[in-house]
CSV table of C-alpha atoms and ligand atoms in Angstrom, one decimal:
chain,number,residue,atom,x,y,z
E,14,MET,CA,-58.1,26.5,-7.3
E,15,ALA,CA,-59.0,28.9,-9.9
E,16,ASN,CA,-57.4,29.9,-13.2
E,17,ILE,CA,-54.0,28.5,-13.2
E,18,CYS,CA,-52.4,27.3,-16.4
E,19,PRO,CA,-52.1,23.5,-16.0
E,20,TYR,CA,-48.9,23.5,-18.1
E,21,CYS,CA,-46.8,26.3,-16.7
E,22,PHE,CA,-48.8,27.0,-13.5
E,23,SER,CA,-48.9,30.7,-14.1
E,24,ASP,CA,-51.9,32.6,-13.0
E,25,PHE,CA,-54.2,32.8,-15.9
E,26,SER,CA,-56.9,35.5,-16.4
E,27,PRO,CA,-59.6,34.4,-18.9
E,28,ALA,CA,-60.0,38.1,-19.9
E,29,ALA,CA,-56.3,38.1,-21.1
E,30,SER,CA,-56.6,34.8,-23.0
E,31,GLU,CA,-54.9,34.4,-26.3
E,32,PHE,CA,-56.1,32.2,-29.2
E,33,ARG,CA,-54.3,30.1,-31.8
E,34,CYS,CA,-55.4,30.3,-35.4
E,35,VAL,CA,-57.0,27.0,-36.4
E,36,ASN,CA,-56.6,27.4,-40.1
E,37,PRO,CA,-54.0,24.9,-41.3
E,38,ARG,CA,-53.3,27.0,-44.4
E,39,CYS,CA,-52.7,30.3,-42.5
E,40,VAL,CA,-49.2,31.8,-42.2
E,41,LYS,CA,-47.0,30.4,-39.5
E,42,SER,CA,-44.5,32.2,-37.4
E,43,ALA,CA,-41.9,31.5,-34.7
E,44,ASP,CA,-43.6,30.8,-31.4
E,45,ILE,CA,-41.1,31.9,-28.8
E,46,GLU,CA,-43.3,31.2,-25.7
E,47,ALA,CA,-44.1,27.6,-26.9
E,48,THR,CA,-40.5,26.9,-27.6
E,49,GLN,CA,-39.3,28.2,-24.2
E,50,PHE,CA,-41.9,26.0,-22.5
E,51,ARG,CA,-40.8,22.9,-24.5
E,52,THR,CA,-37.2,23.4,-23.8
E,53,GLY,CA,-37.6,24.2,-20.2
E,54,TYR,CA,-36.8,28.0,-20.3
E,55,ILE,CA,-33.1,27.5,-20.7
E,56,GLY,CA,-32.6,29.8,-23.6
E,57,ARG,CA,-31.9,27.3,-26.4
E,58,THR,CA,-32.1,28.6,-29.9
E,59,LEU,CA,-35.4,28.1,-31.6
E,60,PRO,CA,-35.7,24.8,-33.5
E,61,ASP,CA,-37.7,24.7,-36.7
E,62,GLU,CA,-40.7,23.2,-35.1
E,63,SER,CA,-41.2,26.5,-33.3
E,64,ILE,CA,-42.9,27.7,-36.5
E,65,MET,CA,-46.6,27.4,-35.5
E,66,PRO,CA,-49.9,29.0,-36.4
E,67,ARG,CA,-50.0,32.4,-34.9
E,68,VAL,CA,-51.4,33.3,-31.6
E,69,MET,CA,-53.7,36.3,-31.3
E,70,GLY,CA,-53.8,38.6,-28.3
E,71,PRO,CA,-56.8,40.3,-26.7
E,72,LYS,CA,-57.1,43.0,-29.3
E,73,TYR,CA,-58.5,40.5,-31.7
E,74,PHE,CA,-61.2,39.3,-29.4
E,75,LYS,CA,-64.8,39.1,-30.4
E,76,GLY,CA,-67.6,39.5,-28.0
E,77,LEU,CA,-66.8,38.5,-24.5
E,78,GLY,CA,-63.4,37.1,-25.4
E,79,SER,CA,-64.6,33.5,-26.2
E,80,SER,CA,-63.0,33.7,-29.6
E,81,ALA,CA,-60.7,35.8,-31.7
E,82,VAL,CA,-60.6,36.5,-35.4
E,83,CYS,CA,-57.2,35.9,-37.1
E,84,PRO,CA,-56.0,39.1,-38.6
E,85,GLU,CA,-54.3,37.2,-41.5
E,86,CYS,CA,-57.0,34.8,-42.7
E,87,LYS,CA,-60.0,36.3,-40.9
E,88,ILE,CA,-61.1,32.9,-39.6
E,89,LYS,CA,-62.5,32.7,-36.1
E,90,SER,CA,-60.7,30.6,-33.5
E,91,HIS,CA,-62.0,29.3,-30.2
E,92,LYS,CA,-58.7,27.6,-29.4
E,93,ARG,CA,-57.7,29.3,-26.2
E,94,VAL,CA,-54.1,29.2,-25.2
E,95,CYS,CA,-52.1,30.4,-22.1
E,96,PRO,CA,-50.5,33.8,-22.7
E,97,ALA,CA,-47.4,32.7,-20.9
E,98,CYS,CA,-46.6,29.3,-22.5
E,99,HIS,CA,-49.1,29.1,-25.5
E,100,ASN,CA,-50.4,25.7,-24.5
E,101,PRO,CA,-54.1,25.0,-24.8
E,102,ILE,CA,-56.3,25.8,-21.8
E,103,PRO,CA,-58.9,23.2,-20.8
E,104,GLU,CA,-62.5,24.4,-20.3
E,105,SER,CA,-62.3,23.6,-16.5
E,106,THR,CA,-59.4,26.1,-16.1
E,107,LEU,CA,-61.8,28.9,-17.1
E,108,THR,CA,-64.4,27.8,-14.7
E,109,GLY,CA,-61.9,27.3,-11.9
E,110,LYS,CA,-62.5,23.6,-11.5
E,111,ASP,CA,-58.9,22.5,-11.8
E,112,MET,CA,-57.2,20.6,-9.0
E,113,ILE,CA,-53.4,20.5,-9.0
E,114,LEU,CA,-52.2,17.6,-6.9
E,115,SER,CA,-48.5,17.7,-6.3
E,116,ILE,CA,-46.4,14.6,-5.7
E,117,VAL,CA,-43.2,15.5,-3.9
E,118,GLY,CA,-40.5,13.6,-2.1
E,119,SER,CA,-36.8,13.1,-2.1
E,120,ARG,CA,-34.8,11.2,-4.7
E,121,ASN,CA,-35.8,7.6,-5.2
E,122,SER,CA,-38.9,8.0,-3.0
E,123,GLY,CA,-41.1,6.4,-5.6
E,124,LYS,CA,-42.9,9.4,-7.2
E,125,THR,CA,-42.7,8.3,-10.8
E,126,VAL,CA,-43.8,4.8,-10.0
E,127,PHE,CA,-46.6,6.0,-7.8
E,128,MET,CA,-47.9,8.4,-10.4
E,129,GLY,CA,-47.7,5.7,-13.1
E,130,ILE,CA,-49.7,3.3,-11.0
E,131,ILE,CA,-52.3,5.7,-9.6
E,132,ILE,CA,-53.3,6.9,-13.0
E,133,GLU,CA,-53.9,3.4,-14.3
E,134,GLU,CA,-55.7,2.4,-11.1
E,135,LEU,CA,-58.0,5.5,-11.3
E,136,ARG,CA,-59.0,5.0,-14.9
E,137,ARG,CA,-59.3,1.2,-14.7
E,138,ARG,CA,-60.8,0.6,-11.3
E,139,VAL,CA,-61.2,3.4,-8.7
E,140,LEU,CA,-63.3,5.8,-10.6
E,141,ASN,CA,-65.7,3.1,-11.7
E,142,SER,CA,-66.5,2.2,-8.2
E,143,PHE,CA,-67.3,5.8,-7.5
E,144,GLY,CA,-69.4,6.2,-10.7
E,145,GLY,CA,-66.8,8.3,-12.5
E,146,ALA,CA,-64.7,8.3,-15.5
E,147,MET,CA,-61.5,9.9,-16.6
E,148,TRP,CA,-59.9,11.0,-19.9
E,149,GLY,CA,-56.7,12.7,-20.9
E,150,PHE,CA,-56.6,16.3,-22.1
E,151,GLU,CA,-54.9,16.8,-25.5
E,152,ASP,CA,-52.0,14.4,-25.8
E,153,THR,CA,-51.9,13.3,-22.2
E,154,ALA,CA,-53.2,9.7,-22.6
E,155,GLN,CA,-50.7,9.2,-25.4
E,156,ARG,CA,-47.8,10.5,-23.4
E,157,TYR,CA,-48.8,8.5,-20.4
E,158,ASP,CA,-49.3,5.3,-22.4
E,159,ASN,CA,-46.0,5.6,-24.2
E,160,GLY,CA,-44.2,6.6,-21.1
E,161,VAL,CA,-44.4,5.4,-17.6
E,162,TYR,CA,-47.4,3.1,-18.4
E,163,LYS,CA,-45.4,1.2,-21.0
E,164,LYS,CA,-42.5,0.9,-18.7
E,165,LEU,CA,-44.5,-0.5,-15.7
E,166,TYR,CA,-47.2,-2.5,-17.3
E,167,LYS,CA,-45.8,-3.7,-20.6
E,168,GLU,CA,-42.0,-3.9,-20.0
E,169,LEU,CA,-42.6,-4.8,-16.4
E,170,SER,CA,-39.5,-2.8,-15.4
E,171,MET,CA,-38.6,0.3,-13.4
E,172,PRO,CA,-38.4,3.8,-14.8
E,173,GLU,CA,-35.1,5.7,-14.7
E,174,LEU,CA,-34.8,8.2,-11.9
E,175,THR,CA,-36.3,11.4,-13.2
E,176,VAL,CA,-33.9,13.9,-14.8
E,177,SER,CA,-33.7,17.4,-13.4
E,178,ALA,CA,-36.0,19.8,-15.1
E,179,LEU,CA,-33.0,22.0,-15.8
E,180,ALA,CA,-31.0,19.4,-17.6
E,181,ASP,CA,-33.7,17.5,-19.4
E,182,THR,CA,-33.8,17.7,-23.1
E,183,ASP,CA,-36.9,15.5,-23.6
E,184,GLU,CA,-39.6,17.9,-24.6
E,185,ASN,CA,-42.3,16.0,-23.0
E,186,ALA,CA,-40.6,16.2,-19.6
E,187,HIS,CA,-41.9,19.6,-19.0
E,188,LYS,CA,-45.5,18.7,-19.7
E,189,PRO,CA,-47.7,17.7,-16.8
E,190,LEU,CA,-50.3,14.9,-17.3
E,191,ILE,CA,-53.7,16.5,-17.4
E,192,PHE,CA,-56.9,14.5,-16.9
E,193,THR,CA,-60.5,15.5,-16.9
E,194,MET,CA,-62.6,13.5,-14.4
E,195,SER,CA,-66.2,13.1,-14.1
E,196,PHE,CA,-67.3,12.0,-10.7
E,197,ARG,CA,-70.6,11.3,-9.1
E,198,GLY,CA,-70.3,11.7,-5.4
E,199,PHE,CA,-72.6,9.6,-3.3
E,200,GLY,CA,-76.0,10.5,-4.5
E,201,GLN,CA,-74.7,13.8,-5.8
E,202,ARG,CA,-74.7,15.5,-9.1
E,203,LEU,CA,-72.0,14.7,-11.7
E,204,LYS,CA,-69.0,16.8,-11.2
E,205,THR,CA,-66.4,17.5,-13.8
E,206,PHE,CA,-63.0,18.8,-13.0
E,207,THR,CA,-59.4,18.5,-14.2
E,208,ILE,CA,-56.6,17.0,-12.2
E,209,VAL,CA,-53.0,17.8,-13.0
E,210,PHE,CA,-50.0,15.5,-12.2
E,211,PHE,CA,-46.5,16.7,-12.8
E,212,ASP,CA,-43.6,14.4,-12.2
E,213,THR,CA,-40.9,16.3,-10.4
E,214,ALA,CA,-37.4,15.0,-10.0
E,215,GLY,CA,-36.2,14.5,-6.4
E,216,GLU,CA,-33.0,15.9,-7.5
E,217,ASP,CA,-34.7,19.3,-8.0
E,218,MET,CA,-36.2,19.3,-4.6
E,219,ASN,CA,-33.1,20.6,-3.0
E,220,GLU,CA,-32.5,23.4,-5.5
E,221,LEU,CA,-36.0,24.7,-5.8
E,222,ASP,CA,-36.0,28.4,-6.5
E,223,THR,CA,-38.9,30.7,-6.5
E,224,MET,CA,-38.9,31.2,-10.2
E,225,SER,CA,-39.3,27.6,-11.2
E,226,THR,CA,-42.3,25.8,-12.6
E,227,VAL,CA,-41.9,23.1,-9.9
E,228,THR,CA,-42.3,25.8,-7.3
E,229,ARG,CA,-45.4,27.3,-8.8
E,230,TYR,CA,-46.8,23.7,-9.1
E,231,ILE,CA,-46.3,23.0,-5.5
E,232,ALA,CA,-47.5,26.3,-4.1
E,233,LYS,CA,-50.6,26.3,-6.1
E,234,SER,CA,-51.7,22.8,-5.5
E,235,ALA,CA,-55.0,21.8,-3.9
E,236,GLY,CA,-53.3,18.8,-2.2
E,237,ILE,CA,-49.8,17.5,-1.6
E,238,ILE,CA,-48.8,13.9,-1.7
E,239,PHE,CA,-45.6,13.7,0.1
E,240,LEU,CA,-43.8,10.4,-0.5
E,241,ILE,CA,-41.4,9.1,2.1
E,242,ASP,CA,-39.2,6.1,1.2
E,243,PRO,CA,-39.1,4.0,4.4
E,244,LEU,CA,-35.7,2.7,3.3
E,245,SER,CA,-34.3,6.2,3.6
E,246,LEU,CA,-34.7,5.8,7.4
E,247,GLN,CA,-31.7,4.4,9.1
E,248,GLY,CA,-33.9,2.9,11.7
E,249,VAL,CA,-35.7,0.9,9.0
E,250,ARG,CA,-32.6,-0.2,7.1
E,251,ALA,CA,-31.2,-1.6,10.4
E,252,LEU,CA,-34.1,-4.0,10.5
E,253,LEU,CA,-33.9,-5.3,6.9
E,254,SER,CA,-31.4,-7.5,5.0
E,255,ASP,CA,-29.1,-5.8,2.5
E,256,ASP,CA,-30.8,-7.6,-0.3
E,257,ASP,CA,-34.2,-6.2,0.7
E,258,VAL,CA,-32.8,-2.7,0.7
E,259,LYS,CA,-31.0,-3.1,-2.6
E,260,ARG,CA,-34.0,-4.4,-4.5
E,261,SER,CA,-36.2,-1.4,-3.7
E,262,ASN,CA,-33.6,1.3,-3.9
E,263,SER,CA,-31.1,2.7,-6.4
E,264,ILE,CA,-29.2,5.4,-4.5
E,265,ASP,CA,-26.8,5.9,-1.7
E,266,PHE,CA,-28.8,7.5,1.1
E,267,ASN,CA,-25.8,9.1,2.7
E,268,ASP,CA,-25.5,11.9,0.1
E,269,GLN,CA,-29.2,12.5,-0.3
E,270,ALA,CA,-31.5,15.0,1.3
E,271,GLY,CA,-34.0,13.1,3.5
E,272,ALA,CA,-37.8,13.6,3.8
E,273,GLY,CA,-37.3,16.2,6.6
E,274,ALA,CA,-35.1,18.4,4.5
E,275,VAL,CA,-37.5,18.2,1.5
E,276,ILE,CA,-40.6,19.1,3.5
E,277,ALA,CA,-38.7,22.0,5.1
E,278,LYS,CA,-37.9,23.3,1.6
E,279,VAL,CA,-41.4,22.8,0.3
E,280,THR,CA,-42.8,24.6,3.3
E,281,GLN,CA,-40.5,27.5,2.8
E,282,LEU,CA,-41.5,27.8,-0.8
E,283,ILE,CA,-45.2,27.7,-0.1
E,284,ARG,CA,-44.8,30.4,2.5
E,285,ASN,CA,-42.9,32.6,0.1
E,286,GLU,CA,-45.2,32.1,-2.8
E,287,ARG,CA,-48.3,32.7,-0.7
E,288,ARG,CA,-46.7,35.4,1.4
E,289,LEU,CA,-47.7,33.6,4.6
E,290,SER,CA,-46.1,34.6,7.9
E,291,TYR,CA,-44.2,32.1,9.9
E,292,THR,CA,-46.9,31.9,12.6
E,293,ARG,CA,-49.7,30.9,10.2
E,294,LYS,CA,-50.2,27.2,9.5
E,295,ILE,CA,-50.5,26.1,5.9
E,296,ASP,CA,-53.9,24.8,5.0
E,297,ILE,CA,-53.1,22.7,1.9
E,298,PRO,CA,-54.0,19.1,2.9
E,299,VAL,CA,-50.9,17.0,3.0
E,300,ALA,CA,-51.0,13.2,2.6
E,301,ALA,CA,-47.7,12.0,4.1
E,302,VAL,CA,-47.3,8.6,2.4
E,303,PHE,CA,-44.9,5.8,3.2
E,304,SER,CA,-44.1,4.5,-0.3
E,305,LYS,CA,-42.7,0.9,-0.7
E,306,LEU,CA,-44.8,-0.7,2.0
E,307,ASP,CA,-43.9,-4.1,0.6
E,308,PRO,CA,-40.2,-4.4,1.7
E,309,ILE,CA,-41.2,-3.4,5.3
E,310,GLU,CA,-44.4,-5.5,5.4
E,311,ARG,CA,-43.1,-7.8,8.1
E,312,LEU,CA,-42.1,-4.9,10.4
E,313,PHE,CA,-45.8,-4.2,11.0
E,314,PRO,CA,-47.5,-5.5,14.0
E,315,ASN,CA,-50.0,-8.4,13.8
E,316,GLY,CA,-53.5,-7.3,12.9
E,317,SER,CA,-52.3,-4.1,11.4
E,318,THR,CA,-55.0,-2.1,9.6
E,319,THR,CA,-52.4,-0.8,7.0
E,320,LEU,CA,-51.7,-4.4,5.7
E,321,ARG,CA,-55.4,-5.0,5.1
E,322,ASN,CA,-56.8,-4.1,1.7
E,323,SER,CA,-58.1,-0.6,1.1
E,324,PRO,CA,-61.8,-0.5,2.0
E,325,HIS,CA,-63.0,2.7,0.2
E,326,CYS,CA,-63.7,1.3,-3.3
E,327,SER,CA,-65.6,-1.7,-2.1
E,328,LEU,CA,-67.6,0.4,0.3
E,329,GLN,CA,-68.1,3.0,-2.4
E,330,LYS,CA,-67.4,5.7,0.1
E,331,PHE,CA,-64.4,7.1,1.9
E,332,ASP,CA,-64.0,5.2,5.2
E,333,ARG,CA,-62.9,7.8,7.7
E,334,ASN,CA,-62.3,5.3,10.5
E,335,ASP,CA,-59.9,3.3,8.3
E,336,ARG,CA,-58.0,6.5,7.4
E,337,GLN,CA,-57.6,7.4,11.0
E,338,MET,CA,-56.4,3.9,12.0
E,339,VAL,CA,-53.8,3.8,9.2
E,340,SER,CA,-52.7,7.3,10.0
E,341,ASP,CA,-52.2,6.5,13.7
E,342,GLU,CA,-50.3,3.4,12.8
E,343,ILE,CA,-47.9,5.1,10.5
E,344,HIS,CA,-47.4,8.1,12.7
E,345,SER,CA,-46.2,5.9,15.6
E,346,LEU,CA,-44.0,3.8,13.3
E,347,LEU,CA,-42.4,6.9,11.9
E,348,ASN,CA,-41.5,8.1,15.3
E,349,GLU,CA,-40.3,4.7,16.3
E,350,TRP,CA,-38.1,4.5,13.2
E,351,GLY,CA,-36.4,7.9,13.8
E,352,ALA,CA,-38.4,10.2,11.6
E,353,GLY,CA,-39.6,12.4,14.5
E,354,TYR,CA,-38.1,15.4,12.7
E,355,PHE,CA,-40.5,14.9,9.9
E,356,THR,CA,-43.7,14.3,12.0
E,357,THR,CA,-43.0,17.3,14.2
E,358,GLN,CA,-42.6,19.5,11.2
E,359,LEU,CA,-45.9,18.4,9.7
E,360,GLN,CA,-47.6,18.9,13.0
E,361,THR,CA,-46.3,22.4,13.6
E,362,VAL,CA,-46.7,23.7,10.0
E,363,TYR,CA,-49.7,22.1,8.4
E,364,SER,CA,-53.3,22.3,9.7
E,365,ASN,CA,-54.6,19.3,7.8
E,366,TYR,CA,-52.5,16.2,7.2
E,367,SER,CA,-52.8,12.5,7.4
E,368,TYR,CA,-50.4,9.5,7.2
E,369,PHE,CA,-50.7,6.7,4.7
E,370,ALA,CA,-48.7,3.8,3.5
E,371,VAL,CA,-48.9,2.3,0.0
E,372,SER,CA,-47.1,-0.2,-2.2
E,373,SER,CA,-47.3,0.9,-5.8
E,374,LEU,CA,-45.9,-2.4,-7.0
E,375,GLY,CA,-47.8,-4.6,-4.6
E,376,LEU,CA,-46.9,-6.8,-1.6
E,377,GLY,CA,-44.3,-9.4,-2.6
E,378,ASN,CA,-43.5,-7.6,-5.8
E,379,ALA,CA,-40.2,-5.8,-5.1
E,380,PRO,CA,-38.1,-5.5,-8.3
E,381,ASP,CA,-35.6,-8.3,-8.8
E,382,GLU,CA,-31.9,-7.8,-9.4
E,383,ASN,CA,-32.6,-6.8,-13.1
E,384,LYS,CA,-35.2,-4.3,-11.9
E,385,LYS,CA,-38.0,-6.5,-13.3
E,386,ILE,CA,-41.4,-7.0,-11.6
E,387,ARG,CA,-44.6,-9.0,-12.1
E,388,THR,CA,-47.7,-7.1,-13.2
E,389,PRO,CA,-48.3,-4.4,-10.5
E,390,HIS,CA,-51.0,-5.3,-8.1
E,391,PRO,CA,-50.9,-2.1,-5.9
E,392,HIS,CA,-51.8,-2.0,-2.2
E,393,ARG,CA,-53.8,1.0,-1.0
E,394,VAL,CA,-52.4,3.5,-3.6
E,395,GLU,CA,-55.8,5.1,-3.9
E,396,ASP,CA,-56.1,6.0,-0.3
E,397,PRO,CA,-54.1,9.3,-0.3
E,398,LEU,CA,-55.7,10.4,-3.5
E,399,LEU,CA,-59.3,9.7,-2.4
E,400,TRP,CA,-58.6,11.5,0.9
E,401,LEU,CA,-57.4,14.6,-1.0
E,402,LEU,CA,-60.5,14.5,-3.2
E,403,LYS,CA,-62.6,14.3,-0.1
E,404,GLU,CA,-60.8,17.2,1.5
E,405,ASN,CA,-61.5,19.1,-1.7
E,406,ARG,CA,-65.1,18.2,-1.5
E,407,VAL,CA,-65.1,16.2,-4.7
E,408,ILE,CA,-66.3,12.9,-3.1
B,505,LIG,N1,-40.4,-2.5,-3.4
B,505,LIG,C1,-40.8,-1.4,-4.0
B,505,LIG,N2,-39.9,-0.6,-4.6
B,505,LIG,C2,-40.4,0.5,-5.2
B,505,LIG,C3,-41.8,0.8,-5.2
B,505,LIG,N3,-41.9,2.0,-5.8
B,505,LIG,C4,-40.7,2.3,-6.2
B,505,LIG,N4,-39.7,1.4,-5.8
B,505,LIG,C5,-38.3,1.4,-6.0
B,505,LIG,O1,-37.8,2.8,-5.9
B,505,LIG,C6,-37.1,3.1,-7.1
B,505,LIG,C7,-37.3,4.6,-7.4
B,505,LIG,O2,-38.7,4.8,-7.7
B,505,LIG,P1,-39.1,6.1,-8.6
B,505,LIG,O3,-40.5,6.2,-8.7
B,505,LIG,O4,-38.3,6.2,-9.8
B,505,LIG,O5,-38.5,7.3,-7.6
B,505,LIG,P2,-38.7,8.9,-7.8
B,505,LIG,O6,-39.2,9.4,-6.5
B,505,LIG,O7,-39.5,9.2,-9.0
B,505,LIG,O8,-37.2,9.3,-7.9
B,505,LIG,P3,-36.6,10.6,-8.7
B,505,LIG,O9,-37.2,10.6,-10.0
B,505,LIG,O10,-35.1,10.5,-8.6
B,505,LIG,O11,-37.0,11.8,-7.8
B,505,LIG,C8,-37.6,2.2,-8.2
B,505,LIG,O12,-36.7,2.0,-9.2
B,505,LIG,C9,-37.9,0.9,-7.4
B,505,LIG,O13,-36.7,0.2,-7.2
B,505,LIG,C10,-42.7,0.0,-4.5
B,505,LIG,O14,-43.9,0.2,-4.5
B,505,LIG,N5,-42.1,-1.2,-3.9
B,506,LIG,MG1,-39.0,10.1,-10.7
B,507,LIG,ZN1,-49.1,28.4,-19.4
B,508,LIG,ZN1,-55.1,32.6,-39.5
């Protein structure tokens, strides 16, 4: 995936870069683009903080456009920003080594929790076993640590359902989490790339329009993690106690779009954005993931591969056999539990997909009646991510 701004997901041409003056004493002026981005493009009046160091367009470039000279203070700046949203651009965006992974799914499907857990697992454990490391771009680590990480690992409680991007007034809500990763594949050279996570609200999945940031994010992603809440399936709820259902769920499923409706919407958007005809399959790899494996653990057959621990990290390589066995297990359970509409869609529309099942919180760690948990000890959360990295030839 080349040259896409990791903040607003607009196409970004390095030749049309802009630069922000780095001189703290230089004149400051209102930054409309930055303000629009922060406030979610909903036309609020400019707050005072919008007064920022100025941004210089291409006419101030020096040389090949790797810097610009500020017309006010004449100081050279290398601080490259996106022309559309004025956020800083990571080096890897210029060299086309970004990888946008989108996490989608209906309301309450576990996206925020999954993202919160997978990031910690990657930086603490998974990358280590693959000889890699990861660090946040700009204020990413701070935003993550003070946000969903604090909620899940310090307060041991559940995040609120994510507020629609249209209604949200939290400035950070519109900022994706951007991590640079260094990875040594098996016996290969060190690779550095940037991975972008953006926490979408399930509420927005129904109303996606072609202009929205969420749409660009999905259509431009190098991999899609599609979370399916098993409890949203009537066939599953029928097999569980009311208490099991209540602890891992905070919505009424009757008035929510299901996984089938969401994937149909996502498909339509990708087709529109990429101008793909209805006869062509979409080649973005899709990991269709059962989230919340823990409350349905006992519905799995004896000897199930899915209930065993993930083998990839201890093997230090991606175990294709294991992936296939898990995928087959989940596929047949989905059909059994009445999600045939979903599996048929995947099969007819996407050329590369695989089924997974994870528990972000861990087996036996469903939230209690106060939404409290013990320290997360996730089950197989890394599997979909490692598969997408493999499909993108990173590992
Ligand atoms: N038992 C169990 N419950 C989970 C797990 N992950 C999430 N949940 C439950 O599902 C609820 C919703 O999870 P979120 O991650 O907030 O869901 P979301 O997809 O971000 O929802 P929206 O923001 O509305 O789109 C949580 O409050 C938990 O009750 C899990 O791994 N196990
Ligand atoms: Mg959420
Ligand atoms: Zn941008
Ligand atoms: Zn200046």
